[in-house]
mmCIF file of C-alpha atoms in Angstrom:
data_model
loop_
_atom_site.group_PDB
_atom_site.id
_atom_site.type_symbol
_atom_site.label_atom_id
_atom_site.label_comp_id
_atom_site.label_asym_id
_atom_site.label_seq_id
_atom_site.Cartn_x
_atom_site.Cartn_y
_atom_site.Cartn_z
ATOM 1 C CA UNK W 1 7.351 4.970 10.011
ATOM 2 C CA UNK W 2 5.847 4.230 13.476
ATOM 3 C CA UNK W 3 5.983 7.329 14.903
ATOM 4 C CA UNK W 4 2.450 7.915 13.641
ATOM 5 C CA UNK W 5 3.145 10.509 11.036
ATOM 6 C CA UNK W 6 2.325 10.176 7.852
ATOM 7 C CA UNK W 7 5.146 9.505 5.038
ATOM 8 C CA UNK W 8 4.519 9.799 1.115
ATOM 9 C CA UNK W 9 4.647 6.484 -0.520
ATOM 10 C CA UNK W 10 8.069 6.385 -2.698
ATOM 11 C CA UNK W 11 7.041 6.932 -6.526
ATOM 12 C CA UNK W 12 8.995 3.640 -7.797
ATOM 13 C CA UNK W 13 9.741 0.694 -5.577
ATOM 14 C CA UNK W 14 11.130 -2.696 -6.156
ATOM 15 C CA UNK W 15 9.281 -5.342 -4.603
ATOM 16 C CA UNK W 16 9.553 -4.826 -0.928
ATOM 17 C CA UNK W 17 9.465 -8.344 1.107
ATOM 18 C CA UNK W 18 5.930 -9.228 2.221
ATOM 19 C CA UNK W 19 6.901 -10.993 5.381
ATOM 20 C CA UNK W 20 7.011 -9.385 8.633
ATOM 21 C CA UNK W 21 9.394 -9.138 11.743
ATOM 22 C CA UNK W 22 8.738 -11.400 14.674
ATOM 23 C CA UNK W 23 7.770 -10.356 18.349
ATOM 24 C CA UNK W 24 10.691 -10.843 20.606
ATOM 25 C CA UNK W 25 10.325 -12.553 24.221
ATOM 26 C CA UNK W 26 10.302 -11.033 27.536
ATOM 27 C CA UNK W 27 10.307 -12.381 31.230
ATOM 28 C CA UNK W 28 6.530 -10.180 31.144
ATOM 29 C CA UNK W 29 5.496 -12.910 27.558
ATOM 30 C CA UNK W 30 6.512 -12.696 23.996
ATOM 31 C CA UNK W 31 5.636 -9.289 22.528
ATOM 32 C CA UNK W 32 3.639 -8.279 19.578
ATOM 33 C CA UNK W 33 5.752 -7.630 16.433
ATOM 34 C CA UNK W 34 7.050 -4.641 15.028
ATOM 35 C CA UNK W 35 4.575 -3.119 12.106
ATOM 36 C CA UNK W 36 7.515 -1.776 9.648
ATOM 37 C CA UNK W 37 6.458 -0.029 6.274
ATOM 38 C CA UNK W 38 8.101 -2.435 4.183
ATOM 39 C CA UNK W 39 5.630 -4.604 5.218
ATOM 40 C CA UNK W 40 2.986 -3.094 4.721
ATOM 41 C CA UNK W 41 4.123 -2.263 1.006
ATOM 42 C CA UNK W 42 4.917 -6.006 0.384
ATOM 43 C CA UNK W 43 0.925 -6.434 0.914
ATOM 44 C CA UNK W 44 -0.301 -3.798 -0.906
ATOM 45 C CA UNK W 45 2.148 -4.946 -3.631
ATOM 46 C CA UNK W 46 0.121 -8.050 -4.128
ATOM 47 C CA UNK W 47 -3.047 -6.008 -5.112
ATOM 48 C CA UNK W 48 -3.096 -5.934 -8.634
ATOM 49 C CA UNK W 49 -6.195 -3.979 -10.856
ATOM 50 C CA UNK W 50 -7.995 -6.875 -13.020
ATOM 51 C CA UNK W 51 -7.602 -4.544 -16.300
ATOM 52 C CA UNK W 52 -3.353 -3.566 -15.555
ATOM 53 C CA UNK W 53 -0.541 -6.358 -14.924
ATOM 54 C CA UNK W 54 0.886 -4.406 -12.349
ATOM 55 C CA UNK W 55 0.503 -4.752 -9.044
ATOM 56 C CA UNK W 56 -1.193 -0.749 -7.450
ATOM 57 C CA UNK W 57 2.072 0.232 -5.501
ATOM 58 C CA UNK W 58 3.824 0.403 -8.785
ATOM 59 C CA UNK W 59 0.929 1.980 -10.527
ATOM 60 C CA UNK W 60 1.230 4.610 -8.404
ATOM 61 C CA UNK W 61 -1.744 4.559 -6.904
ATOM 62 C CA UNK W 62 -0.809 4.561 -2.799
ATOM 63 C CA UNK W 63 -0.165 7.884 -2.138
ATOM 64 C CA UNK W 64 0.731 7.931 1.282
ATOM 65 C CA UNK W 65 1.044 5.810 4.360
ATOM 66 C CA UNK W 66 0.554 5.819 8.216
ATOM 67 C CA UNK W 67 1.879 3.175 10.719
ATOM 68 C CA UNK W 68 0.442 4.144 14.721
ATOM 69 C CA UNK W 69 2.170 2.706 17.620
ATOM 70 C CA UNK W 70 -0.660 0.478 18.126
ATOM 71 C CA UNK W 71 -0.897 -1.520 14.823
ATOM 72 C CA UNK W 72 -2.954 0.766 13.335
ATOM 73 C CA UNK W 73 -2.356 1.505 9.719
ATOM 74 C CA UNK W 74 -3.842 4.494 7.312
ATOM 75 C CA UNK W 75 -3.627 4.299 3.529
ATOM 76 C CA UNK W 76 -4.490 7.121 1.132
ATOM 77 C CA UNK W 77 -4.510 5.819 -2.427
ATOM 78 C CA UNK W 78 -6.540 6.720 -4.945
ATOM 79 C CA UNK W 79 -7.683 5.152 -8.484
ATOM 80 C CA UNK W 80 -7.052 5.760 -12.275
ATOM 81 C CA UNK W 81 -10.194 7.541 -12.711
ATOM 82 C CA UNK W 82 -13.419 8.159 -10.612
ATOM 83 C CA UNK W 83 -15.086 5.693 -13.134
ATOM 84 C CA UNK W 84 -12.607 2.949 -12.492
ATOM 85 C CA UNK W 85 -14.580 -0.721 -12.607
ATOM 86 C CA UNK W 86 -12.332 -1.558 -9.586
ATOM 87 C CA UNK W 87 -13.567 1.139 -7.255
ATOM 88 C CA UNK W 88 -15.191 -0.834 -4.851
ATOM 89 C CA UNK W 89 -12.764 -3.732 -4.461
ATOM 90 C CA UNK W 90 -9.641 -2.332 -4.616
ATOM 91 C CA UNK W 91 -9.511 -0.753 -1.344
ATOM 92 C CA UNK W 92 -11.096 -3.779 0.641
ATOM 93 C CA UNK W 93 -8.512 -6.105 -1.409
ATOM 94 C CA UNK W 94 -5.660 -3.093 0.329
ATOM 95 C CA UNK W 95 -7.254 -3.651 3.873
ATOM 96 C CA UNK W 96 -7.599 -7.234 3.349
ATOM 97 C CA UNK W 97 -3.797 -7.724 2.054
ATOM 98 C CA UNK W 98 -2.651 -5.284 5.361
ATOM 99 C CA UNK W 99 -4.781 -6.936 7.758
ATOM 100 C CA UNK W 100 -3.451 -10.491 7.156
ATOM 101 C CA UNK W 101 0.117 -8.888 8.435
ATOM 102 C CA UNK W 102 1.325 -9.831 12.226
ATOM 103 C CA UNK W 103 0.454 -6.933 14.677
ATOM 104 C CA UNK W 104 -1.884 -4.976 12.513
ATOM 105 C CA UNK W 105 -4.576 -3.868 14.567
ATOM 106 C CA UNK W 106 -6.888 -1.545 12.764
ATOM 107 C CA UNK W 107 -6.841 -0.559 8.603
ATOM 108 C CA UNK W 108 -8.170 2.458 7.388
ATOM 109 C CA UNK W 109 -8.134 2.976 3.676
ATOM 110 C CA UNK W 110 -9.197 6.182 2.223
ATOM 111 C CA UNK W 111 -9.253 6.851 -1.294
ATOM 112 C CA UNK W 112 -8.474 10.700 -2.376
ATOM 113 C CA UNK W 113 -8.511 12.364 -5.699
ATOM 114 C CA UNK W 114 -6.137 15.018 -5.163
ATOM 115 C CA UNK W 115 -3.724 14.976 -6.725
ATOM 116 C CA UNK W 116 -5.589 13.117 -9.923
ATOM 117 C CA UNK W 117 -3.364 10.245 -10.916
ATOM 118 C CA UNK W 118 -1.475 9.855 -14.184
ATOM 119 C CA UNK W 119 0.638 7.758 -15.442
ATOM 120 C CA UNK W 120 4.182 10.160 -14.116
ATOM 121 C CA UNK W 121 3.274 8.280 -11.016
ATOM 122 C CA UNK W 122 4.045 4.560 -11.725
ATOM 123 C CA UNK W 123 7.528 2.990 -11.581
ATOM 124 C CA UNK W 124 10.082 2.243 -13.884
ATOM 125 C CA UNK W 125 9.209 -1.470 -13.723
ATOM 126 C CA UNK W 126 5.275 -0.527 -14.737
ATOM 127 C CA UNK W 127 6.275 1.413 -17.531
ATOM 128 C CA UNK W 128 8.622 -0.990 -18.874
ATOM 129 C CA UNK W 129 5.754 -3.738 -17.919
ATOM 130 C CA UNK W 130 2.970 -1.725 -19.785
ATOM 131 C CA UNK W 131 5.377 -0.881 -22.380
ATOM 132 C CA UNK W 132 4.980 3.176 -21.791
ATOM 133 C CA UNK W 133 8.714 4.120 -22.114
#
């Protein structure tokens, strides 16, 4: 969304295209692009945890996501366990992989226990990908 509310990331996702829309020209100069979730998905998608061969979106891990007017994006995600090895690079590899998109502005990533994560929260693909049917 771009409305600046906040929408829960969707439980199971396909991989969402990475690239993002274009600014459009105007007698006044080209304009900035348009942020659009799926974007911002596609990035996070390419975050991976070094111990799991699956990408965090479809771990489950990105719980919910804010687009502002002004390129500013919020993520709340959280980890597999407060002891996770990954804990300090995951969410600068999130704002890293956000950043790098046309027309993002700011990145604020915010990691939150609540709700804990468990493994209900991954995708279909994980699951078949981890081999937890």
């Amino acid at each position: 969304m771009s409305d600046g509310t906040t929408t829960e990331a969707p439980a199971a996702a396909g991989a969402a295209p990475h690239g993002a829309p274009h600014g459009a020209w105007t007698p006044e100069g080209e304009t900035a692009p348009r942020l659009s979730e799926d974007a911002v998905i596609g990035a996070i998608a390419t975050v991976y945890d070094p111990e799991i061969p699956v990408n965090i979106y479809e771990l489950g891990l990105v719980y919910a996501l804010e687009l502002g007017e002004a390129g500013a994006v919020k993520v709340e995600m959280t980890l597999t366990t407060p002891s996770c090895p990954s804990a300090q690079e995951l969410p600068g590899q999130v704002e890293e992989a956000i950043r790098a998109l046309p027309g993002v502005k700011d990145v604020a990533v915010e990691i939150v226990w609540d709700p804990p994560w468990d493994p209900s929260r991954m995708s279909e693909d994980a699951r078949l990908a981890l081999n937890m049917f």
